[in-house]
Coordinates of N, CA and C in Angstrom, one line a residue:
M1 N 105.6 122.9 134.6 CA 105.5 123.7 133.4 C 104.7 124.9 133.7
S2 N 105.1 126.0 133.2 CA 104.5 127.3 133.4 C 103.5 127.6 132.2
L3 N 102.7 128.6 132.4 CA 101.8 129.0 131.4 C 102.5 129.6 130.2
A4 N 103.7 130.2 130.4 CA 104.5 130.7 129.4 C 105.1 129.6 128.5
D5 N 105.2 128.4 129.0 CA 105.7 127.3 128.2 C 104.7 126.6 127.3
L6 N 103.4 126.9 127.6 CA 102.3 126.2 126.9 C 102.4 126.5 125.4
P7 N 102.6 127.7 124.9 CA 102.6 127.9 123.4 C 103.7 127.0 122.7
Q8 N 104.8 126.9 123.3 CA 105.9 126.1 122.8 C 105.6 124.6 122.8
L9 N 104.9 124.2 123.9 CA 104.5 122.8 124.0 C 103.5 122.5 122.8
V10 N 102.6 123.4 122.6 CA 101.6 123.2 121.5 C 102.3 123.1 120.1
V11 N 103.2 124.0 119.9 CA 104.0 124.0 118.6 C 104.8 122.7 118.5
D12 N 105.4 122.3 119.5 CA 106.2 121.0 119.5 C 105.3 119.8 119.3
T13 N 104.2 119.8 119.9 CA 103.2 118.7 119.7 C 102.7 118.6 118.3
I14 N 102.4 119.8 117.7 CA 101.9 119.8 116.3 C 103.0 119.4 115.4
D15 N 104.3 119.8 115.6 CA 105.4 119.4 114.8 C 105.6 117.9 114.8
A16 N 105.6 117.4 116.0 CA 105.8 115.9 116.2 C 104.7 115.1 115.5
T17 N 103.5 115.6 115.6 CA 102.4 114.9 115.0 C 102.5 115.0 113.5
R18 N 102.8 116.1 113.0 CA 103.0 116.3 111.5 C 104.1 115.4 111.0
D19 N 105.2 115.3 111.7 CA 106.3 114.5 111.3 C 106.0 113.0 111.3
G20 N 105.1 112.6 112.2 CA 104.7 111.2 112.3 C 103.6 110.9 111.2
L21 N 102.8 111.8 110.9 CA 101.7 111.6 109.9 C 102.1 111.8 108.5
L22 N 103.0 112.6 108.2 CA 103.4 112.9 106.8 C 103.8 111.7 106.0
P23 N 104.7 110.8 106.6 CA 105.0 109.6 105.8 C 103.8 108.7 105.6
L24 N 102.9 108.7 106.5 CA 101.7 107.9 106.3 C 100.8 108.4 105.1
F25 N 100.7 109.7 105.1 CA 100.0 110.3 104.0 C 100.7 110.1 102.6
M26 N 102.0 110.2 102.6 CA 102.7 110.0 101.4 C 102.6 108.5 100.9
K27 N 102.6 107.6 101.9 CA 102.4 106.2 101.5 C 101.0 105.9 101.0
A28 N 100.0 106.6 101.6 CA 98.6 106.4 101.1 C 98.5 106.9 99.7
E29 N 99.1 108.0 99.4 CA 99.1 108.5 98.0 C 99.7 107.6 97.0
E30 N 100.8 107.0 97.4 CA 101.5 106.0 96.6 C 100.7 104.8 96.3
D31 N 99.9 104.4 97.3 CA 99.1 103.1 97.2 C 97.7 103.4 96.6
R32 N 97.4 104.6 96.2 CA 96.1 105.0 95.6 C 95.9 104.2 94.3
L33 N 94.7 103.8 94.0 CA 94.3 103.1 92.8 C 93.7 104.1 91.8
L34 N 94.2 104.1 90.6 CA 93.8 105.0 89.5 C 92.9 104.3 88.5
T35 N 92.0 105.1 87.9 CA 91.3 104.6 86.7 C 92.2 104.6 85.5
K36 N 91.8 104.0 84.4 CA 92.5 104.0 83.2 C 92.6 105.5 82.7
K37 N 91.5 106.2 82.8 CA 91.6 107.6 82.3 C 92.5 108.4 83.2
E38 N 92.6 108.2 84.5 CA 93.6 108.9 85.3 C 95.0 108.6 84.9
V39 N 95.2 107.3 84.6 CA 96.6 106.9 84.2 C 96.9 107.6 82.9
C40 N 96.0 107.6 81.9 CA 96.2 108.2 80.6 C 96.6 109.7 80.8
A41 N 95.8 110.4 81.7 CA 96.1 111.8 81.9 C 97.4 112.0 82.6
K42 N 97.8 111.2 83.6 CA 99.1 111.4 84.3 C 100.3 111.1 83.3
L43 N 100.1 110.1 82.4 CA 101.2 109.7 81.6 C 101.1 110.4 80.2
S44 N 100.1 111.1 79.9 CA 99.8 111.7 78.6 C 99.9 110.7 77.5
I45 N 99.1 109.6 77.7 CA 99.1 108.6 76.7 C 97.6 108.2 76.4
K46 N 97.4 107.4 75.4 CA 96.1 106.9 75.1 C 95.8 105.6 75.8
E47 N 94.5 105.1 75.8 CA 94.2 103.9 76.5 C 94.9 102.7 75.9
T48 N 95.2 102.6 74.6 CA 95.9 101.5 74.1 C 97.3 101.4 74.6
S49 N 97.9 102.5 75.0 CA 99.2 102.5 75.6 C 99.2 102.0 77.0
V50 N 98.1 102.2 77.7 CA 97.9 101.6 79.0 C 97.9 100.1 78.9
W51 N 97.2 99.6 77.9 CA 97.1 98.1 77.6 C 98.6 97.6 77.3
N52 N 99.3 98.4 76.5 CA 100.7 98.0 76.1 C 101.6 97.9 77.4
L53 N 101.4 98.9 78.3 CA 102.2 98.9 79.5 C 101.9 97.7 80.4
T54 N 100.6 97.4 80.4 CA 100.1 96.2 81.1 C 100.7 94.9 80.6
Q55 N 100.8 94.8 79.2 CA 101.3 93.6 78.6 C 102.8 93.5 78.9
K56 N 103.5 94.6 79.0 CA 104.9 94.7 79.3 C 105.3 94.4 80.7
G57 N 104.2 94.4 81.6 CA 104.4 94.2 83.0 C 104.7 95.4 83.8
Q58 N 104.6 96.6 83.2 CA 104.9 97.8 83.9 C 103.7 98.3 84.7
L59 N 102.5 97.9 84.3 CA 101.3 98.2 85.1 C 100.6 96.9 85.4
T60 N 100.2 96.8 86.6 CA 99.4 95.6 87.1 C 98.0 96.0 87.3
P61 N 97.1 95.4 86.5 CA 95.7 95.8 86.7 C 95.1 95.2 88.0
V62 N 94.4 96.0 88.7 CA 93.7 95.5 90.0 C 92.2 95.6 89.8
K63 N 91.5 94.5 90.0 CA 90.1 94.5 89.9 C 89.4 95.0 91.2
V64 N 88.6 96.0 91.1 CA 87.8 96.5 92.2 C 86.4 96.6 91.8
N65 N 85.5 95.7 92.4 CA 84.1 95.7 92.1 C 83.8 95.6 90.6
G66 N 84.6 94.8 89.9 CA 84.4 94.6 88.5 C 85.0 95.7 87.6
S67 N 85.6 96.7 88.2 CA 86.3 97.7 87.3 C 87.8 97.5 87.5
T68 N 88.6 98.0 86.6 CA 90.0 97.9 86.6 C 90.7 99.1 87.1
R69 N 91.6 99.0 88.0 CA 92.4 100.1 88.5 C 93.9 99.8 88.4
Y70 N 94.7 100.9 88.5 CA 96.1 100.7 88.4 C 96.8 101.4 89.6
R71 N 97.9 100.9 90.1 CA 98.6 101.5 91.2 C 99.3 102.8 90.9
Q72 N 99.1 103.8 91.7 CA 99.8 105.1 91.6 C 101.3 104.9 91.7
S73 N 101.7 104.0 92.5 CA 103.2 103.7 92.6 C 103.8 103.3 91.3
E74 N 103.1 102.4 90.6 CA 103.6 102.0 89.3 C 103.6 103.1 88.3
V75 N 102.6 103.9 88.3 CA 102.5 105.1 87.4 C 103.7 106.0 87.7
N76 N 103.9 106.2 89.0 CA 105.0 107.1 89.4 C 106.4 106.5 89.0
A77 N 106.5 105.2 89.0 CA 107.8 104.6 88.6 C 108.0 104.8 87.1
I78 N 106.9 104.7 86.3 CA 107.0 105.0 84.8 C 107.4 106.5 84.6
I79 N 106.8 107.4 85.4 CA 107.2 108.8 85.2 C 108.6 109.0 85.6
E80 N 109.1 108.4 86.7 CA 110.5 108.5 87.1 C 111.4 108.0 86.0
S81 N 111.1 106.8 85.5 CA 112.0 106.2 84.5 C 112.1 107.1 83.2
R82 N 111.0 107.8 82.9 CA 111.0 108.8 81.8 C 111.9 109.9 82.1
N83 N 111.8 110.4 83.3 CA 112.6 111.6 83.8 C 114.1 111.2 83.8
N84 N 114.4 110.0 84.0 CA 115.8 109.6 84.1 C 116.5 109.2 82.7
D85 N 115.6 109.2 81.7 CA 116.1 108.9 80.4 C 116.6 110.1 79.6

């Protein structure tokens, strides 16, 4: 390998690393846990509607240190179903 090939090697290495890490970052965002207020803001609903979605089985509450959280992936699914209607 020559010195002239080094910049392309760096670019290729960065591209390969980005391509490998991007799916991991996307998955981490999907698995993020949200507070009830964050769910309300993302869905533009009130807290009673979060309770209703929980009762319908569309949201699964997750207890974390005594507080309730909701999965980002489930909120995204609700948003997607709204967009498809």
